[in-house]
Structure formats: structure tokens, C-alpha cells
Amino acid sequence: MGFDATFLGVPAPLPRVTGPRAAECVELDYVHFAVVLDSVRRFARVTGVNVDGAALVDLDRGGDRWQLDDRVPADWQAGPLVYADNDFDRGHLVRRRDPVWGERAVAARANSDTFHYTNAAPQASGFNQSKELWLGLEDHVLAYAQATAQRLSVFTAPVLAAGDPEYRGVRVPLRFWKVVAWNAGGAAAGGAAAAATASPALATTAFVVDQAPLVDTSEARPVVGGAPPLGPFRTFQVPVADVAELTGLEMPELIAADVLPPTAVAAGWRRLESVDEVLLPAV
């Protein structure tokens, strides 16, 4: 099924890998989401998931049975060795619950699909377990979007930077990004009747999280350490254009739909302590 760029009722395509790196990447379709895997870095350059907030199905995790994707060579994927005997978590890029909607059998397949190593990246345990802010951002925007729509498209991946530290044959990403998109006009929420009375309008907002303070890739002292004065990790709301610059991805549609006001963009990255601090336009 993969990712549907028209899911919101207004085009919201996956950010594109361009230039020489494009030849190193392959797009893998799963139920309600897609992963663009970088075969050299062995992590996703970008993921995209369609979230139908009105049709989510409540399923348990199913035993966390992580698996390699047999459609691509194993050495293109950062597999179990990266996560063995250390404090790294297999951090979902597409959140487990996001694609789990629709008919129960379909939702169950989506649930299982999120447990592919292609959809994971190493996250320090303090990053993944001790804070709810990063995971709660999508819920917060979904609750906001329900005023006009009940669907989101969410794009997430690590920032695959040249200076990321080496560890067990991979370079561990220190930052992650997320762009959330929704239809601010409401055409996706009510079908044909809503489309006749509403003007579809893409809206987006972006976030970056930095796990650098927690990451230590030495085998003698893997990952762990005291929390720095600013907290175990830092989450920011940022201009979508900054995500494009950080990642080298093309996303002009998402940049043009950014809801951050010019004054906020000019002020730079906004450090967040809670979801209540996220800037969203009035509805």
C-alpha cells in the first residue's frame, strides 16, 4: 500500500532524495507508510506515514519481533548487531501506532510492518523511554487538526550527517527530524460534501530532536552517562526549510505550507519543554 501523497486531499509528497545519493536509496512500501532506505548509511533518509485519526485500531505491540526486510540485502540494513548488549533502543521512525488503522487485518499487518529494521535507528535509552515530548508531538498536532480534519501525513528520519560517530559498522545519527502535514481546509475530513464547501490547504510544521548529550559510542562505556544541565535531550520546533537544509532533501510543497509565522522563523529554533509550547495557527 505504501505512502499516499494525496491522502490529505491536497498533495503532500514524500521529500525527495536528489543528486548522487538518489542512486544509493531505495523506496520500500509497507502498509500505510514507506521508507526510503539509504543503502550506504543503512538507515532511512526519509519515512512517510498516513495517519487516519478517526480509524485507528488499538493493538498491542505483538512481542516486538524485529526483522530484516528480505526485499533488500541484509548488509543494507542496520540489524540486530547494532543494538546488542548496549543501551541503544531500536527507535521506531514511523511510530508503531501511526499506520495501525482501517480493517483489523490490515491494521495488524501495519503493526507488524513497523518492526522492520529499515524503520529503526539507534536511540539512547533516555531519549526513547524517559521523555514523552517527542512521541507526543504528533498526538498534539492530530488533536489540533481534528478541528478541520482527522488525518495527518508525517515524515520522520534521522539526520544522516557526515560527522555522526562510528559504531559497529554504522554511523549513529545524533539528531532526528519530523515534519507533520495536515489539510487546514478540511476537505479530507468530510468527503465530497466537505470538499464542496472547504478550500483544501496544506499546512505543515517541523521539529528536530538532538540526542547528542546521551550518545557515547565507545564499547567500554556505551551510550550511558549523566544528563547534561539542559536535560537528557532537546526538542525544537523549527522552520521546515531548516529541515530541508539539514537533510539535503527536496520538499518545496512542505516548505511552502509551513505554519510558523515569519517572526518565529526569524527568531530561530524554538526549544520546547512541553507540547503546549508548539506554535500552531488559531482555528
PDB file of C-alpha atoms in Angstrom:
ATOM      1  CA  MET A   1       0.000   0.000   0.000  1.00  0.00           C
ATOM      2  CA  GLY A   2       2.845   2.378   0.776  1.00  0.00           C
ATOM      3  CA  PHE A   3       2.535   6.105   1.321  1.00  0.00           C
ATOM      4  CA  ASP A   4      -0.272   8.053  -0.365  1.00  0.00           C
ATOM      5  CA  ALA A   5       0.754  11.587  -1.323  1.00  0.00           C
ATOM      6  CA  THR A   6      -2.925  12.548  -1.873  1.00  0.00           C
ATOM      7  CA  PHE A   7      -4.151  11.164   1.459  1.00  0.00           C
ATOM      8  CA  LEU A   8      -4.904  14.633   2.864  1.00  0.00           C
ATOM      9  CA  GLY A   9      -6.982  15.761  -0.083  1.00  0.00           C
ATOM     10  CA  VAL A  10      -4.181  18.098  -1.099  1.00  0.00           C
ATOM     11  CA  PRO A  11      -0.760  16.979  -2.419  1.00  0.00           C
ATOM     12  CA  ALA A  12       1.806  16.236   0.295  1.00  0.00           C
ATOM     13  CA  PRO A  13       4.514  14.098  -1.331  1.00  0.00           C
ATOM     14  CA  LEU A  14       7.461  12.409   0.311  1.00  0.00           C
ATOM     15  CA  PRO A  15      10.559  14.589   0.495  1.00  0.00           C
ATOM     16  CA  ARG A  16      12.874  13.612  -2.346  1.00  0.00           C
ATOM     17  CA  VAL A  17      16.478  12.422  -2.320  1.00  0.00           C
ATOM     18  CA  THR A  18      18.318  14.099  -5.179  1.00  0.00           C
ATOM     19  CA  GLY A  19      21.825  14.130  -6.609  1.00  0.00           C
ATOM     20  CA  PRO A  20      24.341  11.274  -6.258  1.00  0.00           C
ATOM     21  CA  ARG A  21      22.677   9.934  -3.108  1.00  0.00           C
ATOM     22  CA  ALA A  22      19.497   9.115  -5.005  1.00  0.00           C
ATOM     23  CA  ALA A  23      21.210   6.137  -6.654  1.00  0.00           C
ATOM     24  CA  GLU A  24      22.077   4.757  -3.197  1.00  0.00           C
ATOM     25  CA  CYS A  25      18.480   4.816  -1.981  1.00  0.00           C
ATOM     26  CA  VAL A  26      15.512   2.504  -2.450  1.00  0.00           C
ATOM     27  CA  GLU A  27      11.871   3.157  -1.544  1.00  0.00           C
ATOM     28  CA  LEU A  28      10.187   0.332   0.358  1.00  0.00           C
ATOM     29  CA  ASP A  29       6.405   0.234   0.646  1.00  0.00           C
ATOM     30  CA  TYR A  30       4.670  -1.040   3.789  1.00  0.00           C
ATOM     31  CA  VAL A  31       1.046  -0.834   4.937  1.00  0.00           C
ATOM     32  CA  HIS A  32       0.150   2.879   5.108  1.00  0.00           C
ATOM     33  CA  PHE A  33       3.788   4.003   5.080  1.00  0.00           C
ATOM     34  CA  ALA A  34       7.024   3.991   3.098  1.00  0.00           C
ATOM     35  CA  VAL A  35      10.726   4.052   3.941  1.00  0.00           C
ATOM     36  CA  VAL A  36      13.404   5.484   1.664  1.00  0.00           C
ATOM     37  CA  LEU A  37      16.433   3.446   2.747  1.00  0.00           C
ATOM     38  CA  ASP A  38      19.994   4.679   2.239  1.00  0.00           C
ATOM     39  CA  SER A  39      21.930   1.515   1.373  1.00  0.00           C
ATOM     40  CA  VAL A  40      25.272   3.094   2.339  1.00  0.00           C
ATOM     41  CA  ARG A  41      24.308   4.642   5.694  1.00  0.00           C
ATOM     42  CA  ARG A  42      21.925   1.686   6.306  1.00  0.00           C
ATOM     43  CA  PHE A  43      19.243   3.928   7.798  1.00  0.00           C
ATOM     44  CA  ALA A  44      16.252   5.731   6.323  1.00  0.00           C
ATOM     45  CA  ARG A  45      16.786   9.047   4.572  1.00  0.00           C
ATOM     46  CA  VAL A  46      13.063   9.678   4.959  1.00  0.00           C
ATOM     47  CA  THR A  47       9.905   7.873   6.042  1.00  0.00           C
ATOM     48  CA  GLY A  48       6.333   8.895   5.348  1.00  0.00           C
ATOM     49  CA  VAL A  49       3.174   7.600   7.018  1.00  0.00           C
ATOM     50  CA  ASN A  50      -0.521   8.335   6.532  1.00  0.00           C
ATOM     51  CA  VAL A  51      -2.410   8.571   9.841  1.00  0.00           C
ATOM     52  CA  ASP A  52      -6.216   8.329   9.921  1.00  0.00           C
ATOM     53  CA  GLY A  53      -7.025   9.516  13.421  1.00  0.00           C
ATOM     54  CA  ALA A  54     -10.688   8.536  13.077  1.00  0.00           C
ATOM     55  CA  ALA A  55      -9.903   4.912  12.164  1.00  0.00           C
ATOM     56  CA  LEU A  56      -7.023   3.968  14.473  1.00  0.00           C
ATOM     57  CA  VAL A  57      -7.168   0.402  15.852  1.00  0.00           C
ATOM     58  CA  ASP A  58      -5.908  -0.379  19.348  1.00  0.00           C
ATOM     59  CA  LEU A  59      -3.474  -3.305  19.013  1.00  0.00           C
ATOM     60  CA  ASP A  60      -0.728  -4.444  21.366  1.00  0.00           C
ATOM     61  CA  ARG A  61       2.882  -4.418  20.237  1.00  0.00           C
ATOM     62  CA  GLY A  62       2.839  -8.092  19.290  1.00  0.00           C
ATOM     63  CA  GLY A  63       6.040  -9.104  21.044  1.00  0.00           C
ATOM     64  CA  ASP A  64       8.412  -6.600  19.413  1.00  0.00           C
ATOM     65  CA  ARG A  65       9.553  -9.108  16.786  1.00  0.00           C
ATOM     66  CA  TRP A  66      12.052  -7.036  14.830  1.00  0.00           C
ATOM     67  CA  GLN A  67      13.045  -8.396  11.430  1.00  0.00           C
ATOM     68  CA  LEU A  68      15.184  -7.594   8.421  1.00  0.00           C
ATOM     69  CA  ASP A  69      13.377  -6.773   5.199  1.00  0.00           C
ATOM     70  CA  ASP A  70      14.165  -9.599   2.784  1.00  0.00           C
ATOM     71  CA  ARG A  71      13.442  -7.397  -0.240  1.00  0.00           C
ATOM     72  CA  VAL A  72      16.860  -5.765   0.142  1.00  0.00           C
ATOM     73  CA  PRO A  73      20.278  -7.199   1.102  1.00  0.00           C
ATOM     74  CA  ALA A  74      20.899  -7.627   4.808  1.00  0.00           C
ATOM     75  CA  ASP A  75      24.057  -5.511   4.630  1.00  0.00           C
ATOM     76  CA  TRP A  76      21.970  -2.541   3.530  1.00  0.00           C
ATOM     77  CA  GLN A  77      20.212  -2.615   6.908  1.00  0.00           C
ATOM     78  CA  ALA A  78      21.412  -1.801  10.425  1.00  0.00           C
ATOM     79  CA  GLY A  79      20.364  -5.085  12.001  1.00  0.00           C
ATOM     80  CA  PRO A  80      20.394  -6.666  15.465  1.00  0.00           C
ATOM     81  CA  LEU A  81      24.167  -6.422  15.989  1.00  0.00           C
ATOM     82  CA  VAL A  82      23.923  -2.633  16.273  1.00  0.00           C
ATOM     83  CA  TYR A  83      21.552  -2.940  19.257  1.00  0.00           C
ATOM     84  CA  ALA A  84      23.080  -5.953  21.074  1.00  0.00           C
ATOM     85  CA  ASP A  85      24.477  -5.600  24.617  1.00  0.00           C
ATOM     86  CA  ASN A  86      24.303  -1.828  24.864  1.00  0.00           C
ATOM     87  CA  ASP A  87      21.903   0.918  25.883  1.00  0.00           C
ATOM     88  CA  PHE A  88      20.651   1.649  22.382  1.00  0.00           C
ATOM     89  CA  ASP A  89      16.960   1.180  21.727  1.00  0.00           C
ATOM     90  CA  ARG A  90      15.530   0.274  18.356  1.00  0.00           C
ATOM     91  CA  GLY A  91      13.802   3.605  17.906  1.00  0.00           C
ATOM     92  CA  HIS A  92      10.791   3.466  15.619  1.00  0.00           C
ATOM     93  CA  LEU A  93      10.912   6.147  12.923  1.00  0.00           C
ATOM     94  CA  VAL A  94       7.320   5.609  11.823  1.00  0.00           C
ATOM     95  CA  ARG A  95       5.619   5.291  15.210  1.00  0.00           C
ATOM     96  CA  ARG A  96       4.133   1.872  15.799  1.00  0.00           C
ATOM     97  CA  ARG A  97       0.592   3.150  16.243  1.00  0.00           C
ATOM     98  CA  ASP A  98       0.519   5.631  13.339  1.00  0.00           C
ATOM     99  CA  PRO A  99      -0.253   3.245  10.431  1.00  0.00           C
ATOM    100  CA  VAL A 100      -2.407   0.927  12.560  1.00  0.00           C
ATOM    101  CA  TRP A 101      -5.844   1.859  11.215  1.00  0.00           C
ATOM    102  CA  GLY A 102      -8.571   0.548   8.958  1.00  0.00           C
ATOM    103  CA  GLU A 103      -9.835  -3.034   8.898  1.00  0.00           C
ATOM    104  CA  ARG A 104      -8.374  -5.052  11.730  1.00  0.00           C
ATOM    105  CA  ALA A 105      -6.443  -7.443   9.477  1.00  0.00           C
ATOM    106  CA  VAL A 106      -4.902  -4.513   7.603  1.00  0.00           C
ATOM    107  CA  ALA A 107      -4.087  -2.743  10.863  1.00  0.00           C
ATOM    108  CA  ALA A 108      -2.376  -5.891  12.158  1.00  0.00           C
ATOM    109  CA  ARG A 109      -0.160  -6.025   9.067  1.00  0.00           C
ATOM    110  CA  ALA A 110       0.733  -2.372   9.518  1.00  0.00           C
ATOM    111  CA  ASN A 111       1.598  -3.014  13.164  1.00  0.00           C
ATOM    112  CA  SER A 112       3.960  -5.827  12.162  1.00  0.00           C
ATOM    113  CA  ASP A 113       5.487  -3.797   9.338  1.00  0.00           C
ATOM    114  CA  THR A 114       6.719  -1.112  11.733  1.00  0.00           C
ATOM    115  CA  PHE A 115       9.039  -3.698  13.315  1.00  0.00           C
ATOM    116  CA  HIS A 116      11.401  -3.849  10.342  1.00  0.00           C
ATOM    117  CA  TYR A 117      14.969  -2.706  10.927  1.00  0.00           C
ATOM    118  CA  THR A 118      14.559  -0.391   7.947  1.00  0.00           C
ATOM    119  CA  ASN A 119      12.167   1.583  10.187  1.00  0.00           C
ATOM    120  CA  ALA A 120      14.575   1.841  13.117  1.00  0.00           C
ATOM    121  CA  ALA A 121      17.541   3.913  14.196  1.00  0.00           C
ATOM    122  CA  PRO A 122      19.623   3.768  17.396  1.00  0.00           C
ATOM    123  CA  GLN A 123      18.219   5.956  20.117  1.00  0.00           C
ATOM    124  CA  ALA A 124      19.777   6.375  23.534  1.00  0.00           C
ATOM    125  CA  SER A 125      17.519   4.795  26.135  1.00  0.00           C
ATOM    126  CA  GLY A 126      16.990   8.151  27.848  1.00  0.00           C
ATOM    127  CA  PHE A 127      15.847   9.586  24.528  1.00  0.00           C
ATOM    128  CA  ASN A 128      13.307   6.868  23.805  1.00  0.00           C
ATOM    129  CA  GLN A 129      11.949   5.989  27.240  1.00  0.00           C
ATOM    130  CA  SER A 130      12.250   8.861  29.702  1.00  0.00           C
ATOM    131  CA  LYS A 131      10.539  11.641  27.749  1.00  0.00           C
ATOM    132  CA  GLU A 132       7.094  11.822  26.187  1.00  0.00           C
ATOM    133  CA  LEU A 133       7.542  15.097  24.340  1.00  0.00           C
ATOM    134  CA  TRP A 134       8.940  13.734  21.059  1.00  0.00           C
ATOM    135  CA  LEU A 135       6.331  10.970  20.861  1.00  0.00           C
ATOM    136  CA  GLY A 136       3.548  13.322  21.902  1.00  0.00           C
ATOM    137  CA  LEU A 137       4.110  15.904  19.175  1.00  0.00           C
ATOM    138  CA  GLU A 138       2.069  14.025  16.566  1.00  0.00           C
ATOM    139  CA  ASP A 139      -0.774  13.437  19.032  1.00  0.00           C
ATOM    140  CA  HIS A 140      -0.809  17.147  19.803  1.00  0.00           C
ATOM    141  CA  VAL A 141      -0.954  18.149  16.138  1.00  0.00           C
ATOM    142  CA  LEU A 142      -3.554  15.452  15.417  1.00  0.00           C
ATOM    143  CA  ALA A 143      -5.762  16.809  18.191  1.00  0.00           C
ATOM    144  CA  TYR A 144      -5.357  20.270  16.694  1.00  0.00           C
ATOM    145  CA  ALA A 145      -6.073  19.022  13.164  1.00  0.00           C
ATOM    146  CA  GLN A 146      -9.300  17.353  14.283  1.00  0.00           C
ATOM    147  CA  ALA A 147     -10.862  20.826  14.288  1.00  0.00           C
ATOM    148  CA  THR A 148     -10.724  20.661  10.479  1.00  0.00           C
ATOM    149  CA  ALA A 149      -9.553  17.157   9.560  1.00  0.00           C
ATOM    150  CA  GLN A 150      -8.740  13.839  11.158  1.00  0.00           C
ATOM    151  CA  ARG A 151      -5.781  12.876   9.027  1.00  0.00           C
ATOM    152  CA  LEU A 152      -2.078  13.561   9.106  1.00  0.00           C
ATOM    153  CA  SER A 153       0.878  12.719   6.933  1.00  0.00           C
ATOM    154  CA  VAL A 154       4.061  12.501   8.977  1.00  0.00           C
ATOM    155  CA  PHE A 155       7.619  12.453   7.655  1.00  0.00           C
ATOM    156  CA  THR A 156      10.406  11.366  10.013  1.00  0.00           C
ATOM    157  CA  ALA A 157      14.039  10.263   9.765  1.00  0.00           C
ATOM    158  CA  PRO A 158      17.438  10.694  11.320  1.00  0.00           C
ATOM    159  CA  VAL A 159      19.678  13.497  10.138  1.00  0.00           C
ATOM    160  CA  LEU A 160      22.386  11.465   8.390  1.00  0.00           C
ATOM    161  CA  ALA A 161      25.302  13.824   8.934  1.00  0.00           C
ATOM    162  CA  ALA A 162      28.871  13.264   7.790  1.00  0.00           C
ATOM    163  CA  GLY A 163      30.171  13.746  11.331  1.00  0.00           C
ATOM    164  CA  ASP A 164      27.985  11.135  13.032  1.00  0.00           C
ATOM    165  CA  PRO A 165      30.102   8.847  15.281  1.00  0.00           C
ATOM    166  CA  GLU A 166      31.054   5.398  14.004  1.00  0.00           C
ATOM    167  CA  TYR A 167      29.835   2.347  15.878  1.00  0.00           C
ATOM    168  CA  ARG A 168      29.768  -1.324  14.813  1.00  0.00           C
ATOM    169  CA  GLY A 169      29.889  -0.603  11.114  1.00  0.00           C
ATOM    170  CA  VAL A 170      27.371   2.249  11.103  1.00  0.00           C
ATOM    171  CA  ARG A 171      27.439   5.940  11.957  1.00  0.00           C
ATOM    172  CA  VAL A 172      24.961   6.690  14.721  1.00  0.00           C
ATOM    173  CA  PRO A 173      22.682   9.676  13.981  1.00  0.00           C
ATOM    174  CA  LEU A 174      22.696  12.372  16.644  1.00  0.00           C
ATOM    175  CA  ARG A 175      19.605  14.249  15.504  1.00  0.00           C
ATOM    176  CA  PHE A 176      16.163  13.310  14.209  1.00  0.00           C
ATOM    177  CA  TRP A 177      13.608  15.378  12.347  1.00  0.00           C
ATOM    178  CA  LYS A 178       9.867  15.277  11.883  1.00  0.00           C
ATOM    179  CA  VAL A 179       7.520  17.207   9.589  1.00  0.00           C
ATOM    180  CA  VAL A 180       3.792  16.905  10.267  1.00  0.00           C
ATOM    181  CA  ALA A 181       1.321  17.793   7.499  1.00  0.00           C
ATOM    182  CA  TRP A 182      -2.451  18.194   7.544  1.00  0.00           C
ATOM    183  CA  ASN A 183      -5.262  19.700   5.490  1.00  0.00           C
ATOM    184  CA  ALA A 184      -6.129  23.011   7.103  1.00  0.00           C
ATOM    185  CA  GLY A 185      -9.115  23.401   4.778  1.00  0.00           C
ATOM    186  CA  GLY A 186     -10.873  20.269   5.964  1.00  0.00           C
ATOM    187  CA  ALA A 187     -11.566  18.595   2.624  1.00  0.00           C
ATOM    188  CA  ALA A 188     -10.049  15.325   3.831  1.00  0.00           C
ATOM    189  CA  ALA A 189     -12.361  15.073   6.826  1.00  0.00           C
ATOM    190  CA  GLY A 190     -15.828  15.027   5.359  1.00  0.00           C
ATOM    191  CA  GLY A 191     -15.579  13.583   1.857  1.00  0.00           C
ATOM    192  CA  ALA A 192     -17.361  15.174  -1.111  1.00  0.00           C
ATOM    193  CA  ALA A 193     -19.671  17.399   0.950  1.00  0.00           C
ATOM    194  CA  ALA A 194     -16.774  18.964   2.824  1.00  0.00           C
ATOM    195  CA  ALA A 195     -14.749  19.349  -0.355  1.00  0.00           C
ATOM    196  CA  ALA A 196     -17.582  21.364  -1.876  1.00  0.00           C
ATOM    197  CA  THR A 197     -17.565  23.924   0.933  1.00  0.00           C
ATOM    198  CA  ALA A 198     -13.937  23.980   2.072  1.00  0.00           C
ATOM    199  CA  SER A 199     -10.777  25.137   0.363  1.00  0.00           C
ATOM    200  CA  PRO A 200      -8.061  22.481   0.691  1.00  0.00           C
ATOM    201  CA  ALA A 201      -4.905  23.971   2.105  1.00  0.00           C
ATOM    202  CA  LEU A 202      -1.789  22.079   3.087  1.00  0.00           C
ATOM    203  CA  ALA A 203      -0.301  23.035   6.466  1.00  0.00           C
ATOM    204  CA  THR A 204       2.960  21.797   7.953  1.00  0.00           C
ATOM    205  CA  THR A 205       5.194  22.201  10.959  1.00  0.00           C
ATOM    206  CA  ALA A 206       8.590  20.715  11.761  1.00  0.00           C
ATOM    207  CA  PHE A 207      10.607  19.520  14.730  1.00  0.00           C
ATOM    208  CA  VAL A 208      14.182  18.430  15.444  1.00  0.00           C
ATOM    209  CA  VAL A 209      15.362  16.434  18.433  1.00  0.00           C
ATOM    210  CA  ASP A 210      19.001  16.204  19.493  1.00  0.00           C
ATOM    211  CA  GLN A 211      20.228  13.108  21.351  1.00  0.00           C
ATOM    212  CA  ALA A 212      23.910  14.056  21.229  1.00  0.00           C
ATOM    213  CA  PRO A 213      24.217  14.614  25.016  1.00  0.00           C
ATOM    214  CA  LEU A 214      23.324  10.957  25.647  1.00  0.00           C
ATOM    215  CA  VAL A 215      25.332   9.222  22.937  1.00  0.00           C
ATOM    216  CA  ASP A 216      28.682   7.620  23.708  1.00  0.00           C
ATOM    217  CA  THR A 217      29.640   5.029  21.101  1.00  0.00           C
ATOM    218  CA  SER A 218      32.655   3.593  22.910  1.00  0.00           C
ATOM    219  CA  GLU A 219      32.311  -0.130  23.599  1.00  0.00           C
ATOM    220  CA  ALA A 220      33.749   0.351  27.074  1.00  0.00           C
ATOM    221  CA  ARG A 221      31.054   2.831  28.068  1.00  0.00           C
ATOM    222  CA  PRO A 222      28.232   2.547  25.520  1.00  0.00           C
ATOM    223  CA  VAL A 223      25.763   5.407  25.372  1.00  0.00           C
ATOM    224  CA  VAL A 224      25.189   5.930  29.102  1.00  0.00           C
ATOM    225  CA  GLY A 225      26.170   8.987  31.082  1.00  0.00           C
ATOM    226  CA  GLY A 226      24.846  11.693  33.353  1.00  0.00           C
ATOM    227  CA  ALA A 227      22.192  14.007  31.994  1.00  0.00           C
ATOM    228  CA  PRO A 228      23.561  17.403  30.980  1.00  0.00           C
ATOM    229  CA  PRO A 229      22.205  20.552  32.655  1.00  0.00           C
ATOM    230  CA  LEU A 230      19.739  21.192  29.811  1.00  0.00           C
ATOM    231  CA  GLY A 231      18.156  17.757  30.137  1.00  0.00           C
ATOM    232  CA  PRO A 232      18.736  14.352  28.557  1.00  0.00           C
ATOM    233  CA  PHE A 233      17.826  15.588  25.102  1.00  0.00           C
ATOM    234  CA  ARG A 234      16.482  18.699  23.455  1.00  0.00           C
ATOM    235  CA  THR A 235      13.458  19.137  21.214  1.00  0.00           C
ATOM    236  CA  PHE A 236      12.911  22.139  18.952  1.00  0.00           C
ATOM    237  CA  GLN A 237      10.170  23.439  16.682  1.00  0.00           C
ATOM    238  CA  VAL A 238      11.962  24.642  13.563  1.00  0.00           C
ATOM    239  CA  PRO A 239      11.180  26.041  10.107  1.00  0.00           C
ATOM    240  CA  VAL A 240      10.510  23.285   7.569  1.00  0.00           C
ATOM    241  CA  ALA A 241      13.104  24.934   5.335  1.00  0.00           C
ATOM    242  CA  ASP A 242      15.742  24.245   8.003  1.00  0.00           C
ATOM    243  CA  VAL A 243      14.907  20.538   7.900  1.00  0.00           C
ATOM    244  CA  ALA A 244      15.390  20.584   4.129  1.00  0.00           C
ATOM    245  CA  GLU A 245      18.765  22.276   4.584  1.00  0.00           C
ATOM    246  CA  LEU A 246      19.865  19.847   7.311  1.00  0.00           C
ATOM    247  CA  THR A 247      18.944  16.760   5.326  1.00  0.00           C
ATOM    248  CA  GLY A 248      19.569  17.799   1.738  1.00  0.00           C
ATOM    249  CA  LEU A 249      16.066  16.605   0.854  1.00  0.00           C
ATOM    250  CA  GLU A 250      13.785  18.418  -1.560  1.00  0.00           C
ATOM    251  CA  MET A 251      10.404  19.269  -0.012  1.00  0.00           C
ATOM    252  CA  PRO A 252       9.174  22.510  -1.611  1.00  0.00           C
ATOM    253  CA  GLU A 253       5.480  21.696  -1.036  1.00  0.00           C
ATOM    254  CA  LEU A 254       6.098  21.197   2.688  1.00  0.00           C
ATOM    255  CA  ILE A 255       8.237  24.327   2.980  1.00  0.00           C
ATOM    256  CA  ALA A 256       5.588  26.478   1.306  1.00  0.00           C
ATOM    257  CA  ALA A 257       2.919  25.235   3.750  1.00  0.00           C
ATOM    258  CA  ASP A 258       4.891  25.957   6.960  1.00  0.00           C
ATOM    259  CA  VAL A 259       2.591  27.467   9.626  1.00  0.00           C
ATOM    260  CA  LEU A 260       5.376  29.134  11.606  1.00  0.00           C
ATOM    261  CA  PRO A 261       4.878  32.896  11.390  1.00  0.00           C
ATOM    262  CA  PRO A 262       7.738  34.948   9.924  1.00  0.00           C
ATOM    263  CA  THR A 263       8.561  36.373  13.346  1.00  0.00           C
ATOM    264  CA  ALA A 264       9.094  32.869  14.734  1.00  0.00           C
ATOM    265  CA  VAL A 265      11.215  31.879  11.751  1.00  0.00           C
ATOM    266  CA  ALA A 266      13.351  34.966  12.221  1.00  0.00           C
ATOM    267  CA  ALA A 267      13.794  34.154  15.915  1.00  0.00           C
ATOM    268  CA  GLY A 268      15.345  30.774  15.116  1.00  0.00           C
ATOM    269  CA  TRP A 269      14.753  27.338  16.605  1.00  0.00           C
ATOM    270  CA  ARG A 270      12.249  27.235  19.484  1.00  0.00           C
ATOM    271  CA  ARG A 271      13.245  24.955  22.352  1.00  0.00           C
ATOM    272  CA  LEU A 272      10.200  23.016  23.599  1.00  0.00           C
ATOM    273  CA  GLU A 273       9.609  21.805  27.125  1.00  0.00           C
ATOM    274  CA  SER A 274       6.015  20.611  26.519  1.00  0.00           C
ATOM    275  CA  VAL A 275       3.603  20.142  23.645  1.00  0.00           C
ATOM    276  CA  ASP A 276       1.664  23.172  24.863  1.00  0.00           C
ATOM    277  CA  GLU A 277       4.551  25.334  23.591  1.00  0.00           C
ATOM    278  CA  VAL A 278       4.107  24.212  19.963  1.00  0.00           C
ATOM    279  CA  LEU A 279       3.108  27.153  17.746  1.00  0.00           C
ATOM    280  CA  LEU A 280       0.040  26.409  15.625  1.00  0.00           C
ATOM    281  CA  PRO A 281      -2.328  28.870  13.908  1.00  0.00           C
ATOM    282  CA  ALA A 282      -5.671  29.680  15.506  1.00  0.00           C
ATOM    283  CA  VAL A 283      -8.648  27.625  14.299  1.00  0.00           C
TER     284      VAL A 283
END
